PDB file of C-alpha atoms in Angstrom:
ATOM      1  CA  LEU A 335       4.093   5.203  14.399  1.00 58.00           C
ATOM      2  CA  ALA A 336       7.324   3.300  14.018  1.00 64.00           C
ATOM      3  CA  LYS A 337       9.509   4.783  11.297  1.00 85.00           C
ATOM      4  CA  THR A 338      11.135   2.400   8.838  1.00 92.00           C
ATOM      5  CA  THR A 339      14.346   2.735   6.855  1.00 93.00           C
ATOM      6  CA  GLN A 340      15.117   0.654   3.783  1.00 96.00           C
ATOM      7  CA  PRO A 341      17.745   0.867   1.049  1.00 96.00           C
ATOM      8  CA  ILE A 342      16.497   2.893  -1.886  1.00 96.00           C
ATOM      9  CA  SER A 343      17.613   0.343  -4.449  1.00 97.00           C
ATOM     10  CA  MET A 344      19.247  -3.047  -4.877  1.00 97.00           C
ATOM     11  CA  ASP A 345      20.550  -5.035  -7.818  1.00 97.00           C
ATOM     12  CA  SER A 346      20.743  -8.785  -8.172  1.00 97.00           C
ATOM     13  CA  TYR A 347      21.004 -11.530 -10.779  1.00 97.00           C
ATOM     14  CA  GLU A 348      18.688 -14.346 -11.659  1.00 97.00           C
ATOM     15  CA  GLY A 349      19.015 -17.350  -9.385  1.00 97.00           C
ATOM     16  CA  GLN A 350      20.526 -15.447  -6.481  1.00 97.00           C
ATOM     17  CA  GLU A 351      19.034 -15.016  -3.039  1.00 97.00           C
ATOM     18  CA  VAL A 352      18.107 -11.433  -2.216  1.00 98.00           C
ATOM     19  CA  ASN A 353      17.891 -10.062   1.295  1.00 98.00           C
ATOM     20  CA  ILE A 354      16.280  -6.677   1.910  1.00 97.00           C
ATOM     21  CA  THR A 355      16.704  -5.288   5.400  1.00 97.00           C
ATOM     22  CA  CYS A 356      14.359  -2.816   7.041  1.00 96.00           C
ATOM     23  CA  SER A 357      15.279  -0.873  10.184  1.00 95.00           C
ATOM     24  CA  HIS A 358      12.562   0.005  12.681  1.00 93.00           C
ATOM     25  CA  ASN A 359      14.308   1.044  15.878  1.00 92.00           C
ATOM     26  CA  ASN A 360      11.203   2.345  17.659  1.00 90.00           C
ATOM     27  CA  ILE A 361       8.949  -0.623  16.971  1.00 91.00           C
ATOM     28  CA  ALA A 362       6.270  -1.000  19.634  1.00 90.00           C
ATOM     29  CA  THR A 363       5.345  -4.140  21.544  1.00 90.00           C
ATOM     30  CA  ASN A 364       2.147  -4.740  19.604  1.00 89.00           C
ATOM     31  CA  ASP A 365       3.575  -3.913  16.181  1.00 91.00           C
ATOM     32  CA  TYR A 366       3.785  -6.436  13.379  1.00 92.00           C
ATOM     33  CA  ILE A 367       6.035  -6.231  10.335  1.00 94.00           C
ATOM     34  CA  THR A 368       4.435  -6.487   6.925  1.00 94.00           C
ATOM     35  CA  TRP A 369       6.038  -6.511   3.495  1.00 96.00           C
ATOM     36  CA  TYR A 370       4.438  -5.605   0.188  1.00 96.00           C
ATOM     37  CA  GLN A 371       5.580  -5.915  -3.417  1.00 97.00           C
ATOM     38  CA  GLN A 372       4.584  -3.487  -6.141  1.00 97.00           C
ATOM     39  CA  PHE A 373       5.008  -3.856  -9.881  1.00 95.00           C
ATOM     40  CA  PRO A 374       4.702  -0.878 -12.231  1.00 91.00           C
ATOM     41  CA  SER A 375       1.116   0.138 -12.950  1.00 89.00           C
ATOM     42  CA  GLN A 376      -0.244  -2.160 -10.236  1.00 93.00           C
ATOM     43  CA  GLY A 377      -1.261  -1.748  -6.628  1.00 94.00           C
ATOM     44  CA  PRO A 378       0.952  -3.214  -3.895  1.00 95.00           C
ATOM     45  CA  ARG A 379       0.591  -6.899  -3.144  1.00 95.00           C
ATOM     46  CA  PHE A 380       0.897  -8.440   0.321  1.00 93.00           C
ATOM     47  CA  ILE A 381       3.921 -10.748   0.595  1.00 95.00           C
ATOM     48  CA  ILE A 382       4.460 -11.716   4.200  1.00 95.00           C
ATOM     49  CA  GLN A 383       3.837 -10.645   7.776  1.00 94.00           C
ATOM     50  CA  GLY A 384       5.496 -11.536  11.050  1.00 94.00           C
ATOM     51  CA  TYR A 385       6.006 -10.622  14.688  1.00 94.00           C
ATOM     52  CA  LYS A 386       9.188 -12.397  15.725  1.00 93.00           C
ATOM     53  CA  THR A 387      11.730 -15.055  14.725  1.00 91.00           C
ATOM     54  CA  LYS A 388      11.070 -16.470  11.267  1.00 96.00           C
ATOM     55  CA  VAL A 389       8.088 -16.693   8.981  1.00 96.00           C
ATOM     56  CA  THR A 390       8.116 -18.519   5.664  1.00 96.00           C
ATOM     57  CA  ASN A 391       5.579 -18.867   2.893  1.00 95.00           C
ATOM     58  CA  GLU A 392       5.690 -19.976  -0.713  1.00 93.00           C
ATOM     59  CA  VAL A 393       7.063 -16.632  -1.836  1.00 92.00           C
ATOM     60  CA  ALA A 394       9.522 -15.403   0.785  1.00 97.00           C
ATOM     61  CA  SER A 395      10.926 -15.661   4.271  1.00 97.00           C
ATOM     62  CA  LEU A 396      10.926 -12.990   6.924  1.00 98.00           C
ATOM     63  CA  PHE A 397      13.636 -12.967   9.563  1.00 97.00           C
ATOM     64  CA  ILE A 398      13.121 -10.920  12.718  1.00 97.00           C
ATOM     65  CA  PRO A 399      15.832 -10.815  15.413  1.00 96.00           C
ATOM     66  CA  ALA A 400      15.014 -10.965  19.092  1.00 95.00           C
ATOM     67  CA  ASP A 401      15.159  -7.189  19.605  1.00 95.00           C
ATOM     68  CA  ARG A 402      12.819  -6.684  16.624  1.00 95.00           C
ATOM     69  CA  LYS A 403      14.565  -3.451  15.663  1.00 95.00           C
ATOM     70  CA  SER A 404      15.058  -4.692  12.141  1.00 96.00           C
ATOM     71  CA  SER A 405      13.725  -7.333   9.784  1.00 96.00           C
ATOM     72  CA  THR A 406      14.976  -8.993   6.633  1.00 97.00           C
ATOM     73  CA  LEU A 407      12.876 -10.073   3.692  1.00 98.00           C
ATOM     74  CA  SER A 408      14.545 -12.962   1.903  1.00 98.00           C
ATOM     75  CA  LEU A 409      13.640 -13.851  -1.669  1.00 97.00           C
ATOM     76  CA  PRO A 410      15.132 -17.190  -2.691  1.00 94.00           C
ATOM     77  CA  ARG A 411      16.448 -17.654  -6.226  1.00 93.00           C
ATOM     78  CA  VAL A 412      15.044 -14.488  -7.746  1.00 97.00           C
ATOM     79  CA  SER A 413      13.932 -14.259 -11.340  1.00 96.00           C
ATOM     80  CA  LEU A 414      13.440 -11.311 -13.670  1.00 97.00           C
ATOM     81  CA  SER A 415       9.792 -11.188 -12.604  1.00 96.00           C
ATOM     82  CA  ASP A 416      10.835 -10.293  -9.055  1.00 97.00           C
ATOM     83  CA  THR A 417      11.920  -6.865 -10.282  1.00 97.00           C
ATOM     84  CA  ALA A 418       9.657  -4.588  -8.269  1.00 97.00           C
ATOM     85  CA  VAL A 419       9.498  -2.161  -5.363  1.00 97.00           C
ATOM     86  CA  TYR A 420       9.344  -3.737  -1.912  1.00 98.00           C
ATOM     87  CA  TYR A 421       7.830  -1.911   1.057  1.00 97.00           C
ATOM     88  CA  CYS A 422       8.304  -2.617   4.751  1.00 95.00           C
ATOM     89  CA  LEU A 423       5.490  -1.509   7.090  1.00 93.00           C
ATOM     90  CA  VAL A 424       5.381  -1.626  10.858  1.00 91.00           C
ATOM     91  CA  GLY A 425       2.248  -1.212  12.953  1.00 87.00           C
ATOM     92  CA  ASP A 426      -0.271  -2.739  15.318  1.00 84.00           C
ATOM     93  CA  VAL A 427      -2.405  -4.761  12.924  1.00 81.00           C
ATOM     94  CA  SER A 428      -4.473  -6.377  15.641  1.00 77.00           C
ATOM     95  CA  GLY A 429      -6.927  -3.538  16.061  1.00 70.00           C
ATOM     96  CA  GLY A 430      -9.160  -1.344  13.965  1.00 65.00           C
ATOM     97  CA  SER A 431      -6.916   1.661  14.475  1.00 71.00           C
ATOM     98  CA  TYR A 432      -4.113   0.301  12.306  1.00 77.00           C
ATOM     99  CA  ILE A 433      -2.912   2.935   9.840  1.00 79.00           C
ATOM    100  CA  PRO A 434      -0.613   1.481   7.196  1.00 83.00           C
ATOM    101  CA  THR A 435       2.300   3.780   6.442  1.00 86.00           C
ATOM    102  CA  PHE A 436       4.362   3.142   3.331  1.00 88.00           C
ATOM    103  CA  GLY A 437       7.794   4.678   2.888  1.00 86.00           C
ATOM    104  CA  ARG A 438       9.617   4.966  -0.426  1.00 88.00           C
ATOM    105  CA  GLY A 439      10.394   1.274  -0.534  1.00 95.00           C
ATOM    106  CA  THR A 440      13.335  -0.596  -2.054  1.00 97.00           C
ATOM    107  CA  SER A 441      13.539  -0.834  -5.815  1.00 97.00           C
ATOM    108  CA  LEU A 442      14.914  -4.272  -6.681  1.00 98.00           C
ATOM    109  CA  ILE A 443      16.243  -4.845 -10.163  1.00 98.00           C
ATOM    110  CA  VAL A 444      17.031  -8.406 -11.189  1.00 97.00           C
ATOM    111  CA  HIS A 445      19.441  -8.756 -14.096  1.00 97.00           C
ATOM    112  CA  PRO A 446      19.710 -11.710 -16.470  1.00 95.00           C
TER     113      PRO A 446
ATOM    114  CA  GLU B 955     -13.141 -14.482  -6.130  1.00 63.00           C
ATOM    115  CA  ALA B 956     -12.943 -11.013  -7.659  1.00 80.00           C
ATOM    116  CA  GLY B 957     -10.335  -8.624  -6.334  1.00 93.00           C
ATOM    117  CA  VAL B 958     -10.702  -4.936  -5.634  1.00 96.00           C
ATOM    118  CA  VAL B 959     -12.211  -3.225  -8.649  1.00 96.00           C
ATOM    119  CA  GLN B 960     -11.500   0.384  -9.542  1.00 97.00           C
ATOM    120  CA  SER B 961     -12.688   2.588 -12.342  1.00 97.00           C
ATOM    121  CA  PRO B 962     -11.726   4.343 -14.428  1.00 97.00           C
ATOM    122  CA  ARG B 963      -8.174   3.101 -14.932  1.00 96.00           C
ATOM    123  CA  TYR B 964      -7.064   6.344 -16.512  1.00 97.00           C
ATOM    124  CA  LYS B 965      -8.451   9.861 -16.432  1.00 97.00           C
ATOM    125  CA  ILE B 966      -7.204  13.041 -18.068  1.00 98.00           C
ATOM    126  CA  ILE B 967      -8.833  16.312 -17.153  1.00 97.00           C
ATOM    127  CA  GLU B 968      -8.077  19.996 -17.214  1.00 97.00           C
ATOM    128  CA  LYS B 969      -7.405  21.849 -14.000  1.00 96.00           C
ATOM    129  CA  LYS B 970     -10.436  23.154 -12.146  1.00 97.00           C
ATOM    130  CA  GLN B 971     -12.567  20.302 -13.482  1.00 97.00           C
ATOM    131  CA  PRO B 972     -14.169  17.770 -11.123  1.00 97.00           C
ATOM    132  CA  VAL B 973     -13.268  14.087 -11.158  1.00 98.00           C
ATOM    133  CA  ALA B 974     -14.517  11.005  -9.352  1.00 98.00           C
ATOM    134  CA  PHE B 975     -13.040   7.578  -8.733  1.00 98.00           C
ATOM    135  CA  TRP B 976     -15.012   4.472  -7.868  1.00 97.00           C
ATOM    136  CA  CYS B 977     -13.986   1.427  -5.860  1.00 97.00           C
ATOM    137  CA  ASN B 978     -15.655  -1.911  -5.183  1.00 96.00           C
ATOM    138  CA  PRO B 979     -13.838  -3.792  -2.408  1.00 96.00           C
ATOM    139  CA  ILE B 980     -13.557  -7.505  -1.887  1.00 94.00           C
ATOM    140  CA  SER B 981     -16.801  -8.974  -0.640  1.00 92.00           C
ATOM    141  CA  GLY B 982     -16.940  -9.132   3.127  1.00 89.00           C
ATOM    142  CA  HIS B 983     -14.108  -6.670   3.727  1.00 91.00           C
ATOM    143  CA  ASN B 984     -15.262  -4.070   6.199  1.00 89.00           C
ATOM    144  CA  THR B 985     -12.227  -1.823   5.932  1.00 90.00           C
ATOM    145  CA  LEU B 986     -11.636   0.287   2.855  1.00 93.00           C
ATOM    146  CA  TYR B 987      -8.697   2.604   2.171  1.00 94.00           C
ATOM    147  CA  TRP B 988      -8.000   5.294  -0.382  1.00 96.00           C
ATOM    148  CA  TYR B 989      -4.367   6.117  -1.124  1.00 96.00           C
ATOM    149  CA  ARG B 990      -2.591   8.549  -3.380  1.00 96.00           C
ATOM    150  CA  GLN B 991       0.700   7.548  -4.904  1.00 96.00           C
ATOM    151  CA  ASN B 992       3.006  10.055  -6.531  1.00 95.00           C
ATOM    152  CA  LEU B 993       5.711   8.962  -8.929  1.00 92.00           C
ATOM    153  CA  GLY B 994       8.628   7.382  -7.097  1.00 91.00           C
ATOM    154  CA  GLN B 995       6.889   7.459  -3.739  1.00 92.00           C
ATOM    155  CA  GLY B 996       5.027   4.938  -1.663  1.00 93.00           C
ATOM    156  CA  PRO B 997       1.245   5.106  -1.300  1.00 94.00           C
ATOM    157  CA  GLU B 998      -0.001   7.795   1.077  1.00 93.00           C
ATOM    158  CA  LEU B 999      -3.181   7.088   3.002  1.00 92.00           C
ATOM    159  CA  LEU B1000      -5.963   9.613   2.341  1.00 94.00           C
ATOM    160  CA  ILE B1001      -8.890   8.083   4.184  1.00 93.00           C
ATOM    161  CA  ARG B1002      -9.902   4.826   5.850  1.00 92.00           C
ATOM    162  CA  TYR B1003     -13.414   3.501   6.299  1.00 91.00           C
ATOM    163  CA  GLU B1004     -14.719   0.972   8.761  1.00 88.00           C
ATOM    164  CA  ASN B1005     -18.023   0.007   7.152  1.00 89.00           C
ATOM    165  CA  GLU B1006     -19.734   3.335   6.425  1.00 89.00           C
ATOM    166  CA  GLU B1007     -17.722   5.353   8.909  1.00 90.00           C
ATOM    167  CA  ALA B1008     -14.651   7.361   7.955  1.00 90.00           C
ATOM    168  CA  VAL B1009     -12.350   6.635  10.891  1.00 84.00           C
ATOM    169  CA  ASP B1010      -9.219   8.369   9.660  1.00 83.00           C
ATOM    170  CA  ASP B1011      -9.258  11.206   7.152  1.00 86.00           C
ATOM    171  CA  SER B1012      -6.495  13.347   8.576  1.00 82.00           C
ATOM    172  CA  GLN B1013      -4.535  13.243   5.307  1.00 86.00           C
ATOM    173  CA  LEU B1014      -7.497  14.102   3.096  1.00 91.00           C
ATOM    174  CA  PRO B1015      -7.348  17.687   1.730  1.00 90.00           C
ATOM    175  CA  LYS B1016     -10.859  18.535   2.763  1.00 88.00           C
ATOM    176  CA  ASP B1017     -11.125  21.760   0.825  1.00 93.00           C
ATOM    177  CA  ARG B1018     -11.280  19.900  -2.462  1.00 96.00           C
ATOM    178  CA  PHE B1019     -11.428  16.182  -1.713  1.00 96.00           C
ATOM    179  CA  SER B1020     -14.442  14.258  -0.518  1.00 96.00           C
ATOM    180  CA  ALA B1021     -15.255  10.597  -0.139  1.00 96.00           C
ATOM    181  CA  GLU B1022     -18.214   8.463   0.688  1.00 95.00           C
ATOM    182  CA  ARG B1023     -18.963   4.833   1.278  1.00 94.00           C
ATOM    183  CA  LEU B1024     -22.650   4.220   1.080  1.00 83.00           C
ATOM    184  CA  LYS B1025     -24.012   1.049   2.637  1.00 84.00           C
ATOM    185  CA  GLY B1026     -20.501   0.070   3.664  1.00 83.00           C
ATOM    186  CA  VAL B1027     -19.583  -1.440   0.314  1.00 91.00           C
ATOM    187  CA  ASP B1028     -18.640   0.664  -2.718  1.00 95.00           C
ATOM    188  CA  SER B1029     -16.803   3.921  -2.273  1.00 97.00           C
ATOM    189  CA  THR B1030     -16.297   7.069  -4.298  1.00 97.00           C
ATOM    190  CA  LEU B1031     -13.464   9.583  -4.009  1.00 97.00           C
ATOM    191  CA  LYS B1032     -14.052  12.991  -5.545  1.00 97.00           C
ATOM    192  CA  ILE B1033     -11.829  15.959  -6.307  1.00 97.00           C
ATOM    193  CA  GLN B1034     -13.424  19.316  -7.040  1.00 96.00           C
ATOM    194  CA  PRO B1035     -11.798  21.327  -8.420  1.00 96.00           C
ATOM    195  CA  ALA B1036      -8.722  19.434  -9.532  1.00 97.00           C
ATOM    196  CA  GLU B1037      -5.300  21.095  -9.457  1.00 96.00           C
ATOM    197  CA  LEU B1038      -2.133  20.292 -11.359  1.00 96.00           C
ATOM    198  CA  GLY B1039      -0.588  18.809  -8.214  1.00 95.00           C
ATOM    199  CA  ASP B1040      -3.359  16.230  -7.959  1.00 97.00           C
ATOM    200  CA  SER B1041      -1.853  14.247 -10.816  1.00 97.00           C
ATOM    201  CA  ALA B1042      -1.080  10.853  -9.276  1.00 97.00           C
ATOM    202  CA  VAL B1043      -2.304   7.288  -9.031  1.00 97.00           C
ATOM    203  CA  TYR B1044      -5.257   6.837  -6.703  1.00 98.00           C
ATOM    204  CA  LEU B1045      -5.370   3.406  -5.127  1.00 98.00           C
ATOM    205  CA  CYS B1046      -8.190   1.702  -3.309  1.00 97.00           C
ATOM    206  CA  ALA B1047      -7.584  -1.207  -0.940  1.00 95.00           C
ATOM    207  CA  SER B1048      -9.672  -3.337   1.362  1.00 93.00           C
ATOM    208  CA  SER B1049      -9.014  -5.659   4.245  1.00 90.00           C
ATOM    209  CA  ALA B1050     -10.692  -7.593   6.986  1.00 83.00           C
ATOM    210  CA  LYS B1051     -11.325  -5.531  10.090  1.00 70.00           C
ATOM    211  CA  THR B1052      -7.837  -6.033  11.390  1.00 73.00           C
ATOM    212  CA  GLY B1053      -4.618  -5.698   9.441  1.00 72.00           C
ATOM    213  CA  PHE B1054      -3.662  -9.341   9.587  1.00 75.00           C
ATOM    214  CA  PHE B1055      -2.832 -10.814   6.211  1.00 75.00           C
ATOM    215  CA  GLY B1056      -2.534  -7.348   4.759  1.00 85.00           C
ATOM    216  CA  GLN B1057      -4.619  -5.282   2.429  1.00 90.00           C
ATOM    217  CA  PHE B1058      -5.739  -6.106  -1.059  1.00 93.00           C
ATOM    218  CA  PHE B1059      -5.197  -3.329  -3.559  1.00 95.00           C
ATOM    219  CA  GLY B1060      -6.958  -2.470  -6.755  1.00 96.00           C
ATOM    220  CA  PRO B1061      -5.070  -1.535  -9.933  1.00 95.00           C
ATOM    221  CA  GLY B1062      -5.483   2.174  -9.281  1.00 96.00           C
ATOM    222  CA  THR B1063      -6.653   5.138 -11.330  1.00 97.00           C
ATOM    223  CA  ARG B1064      -3.983   7.213 -12.991  1.00 97.00           C
ATOM    224  CA  LEU B1065      -5.101  10.837 -12.961  1.00 98.00           C
ATOM    225  CA  THR B1066      -3.476  13.442 -15.171  1.00 98.00           C
ATOM    226  CA  VAL B1067      -4.454  17.065 -14.637  1.00 97.00           C
ATOM    227  CA  LEU B1068      -3.509  19.385 -17.492  1.00 96.00           C
TER     228      LEU B1068
END
């Protein structure tokens, strides 16, 4: 399983763009990168998933360089409600043997 | 469409007592996961089901934990007897057979063992 490393915490202000980087140096060829968001007293929520280059949805963008050894979750114009813990997962999601492994995540605090 | 349903939401018991958690996954999701989440940590996978079959239970403390998924739908996770260190949030999630588009999590059950 590819190990991931994320910052423990980040601070930002409303309206700013936030970029959270995840390192995964031993990512395998078939591995995808998946990000989750978790609010207090709730289960994690799927945000975005990608394999290479750039993926964008209505919530975030995911940037993956050519060597795929890292990835960056970009949250545009954050608001107070984006205060949460963000998890980066790496694994082969294409088969039934996928075992999701969460680390400690990045605690993002958005200030007024 | 209803999400993943878990009950109870909260449970307080004394050590050595048994406890059970119930999960109803999203309709049509063949894969079901049970996680344990300790304060300040990410979720830790306990067991994964593909339909009725437990395909990964390497992290499940088998001396006191058990799980079942009858008919490949609802699932129950049991602890007997509970210990102080079992206090945590127990999360259930479901997904399509593969991991594309992620898992859908329930709200969890917060267990406190006194």
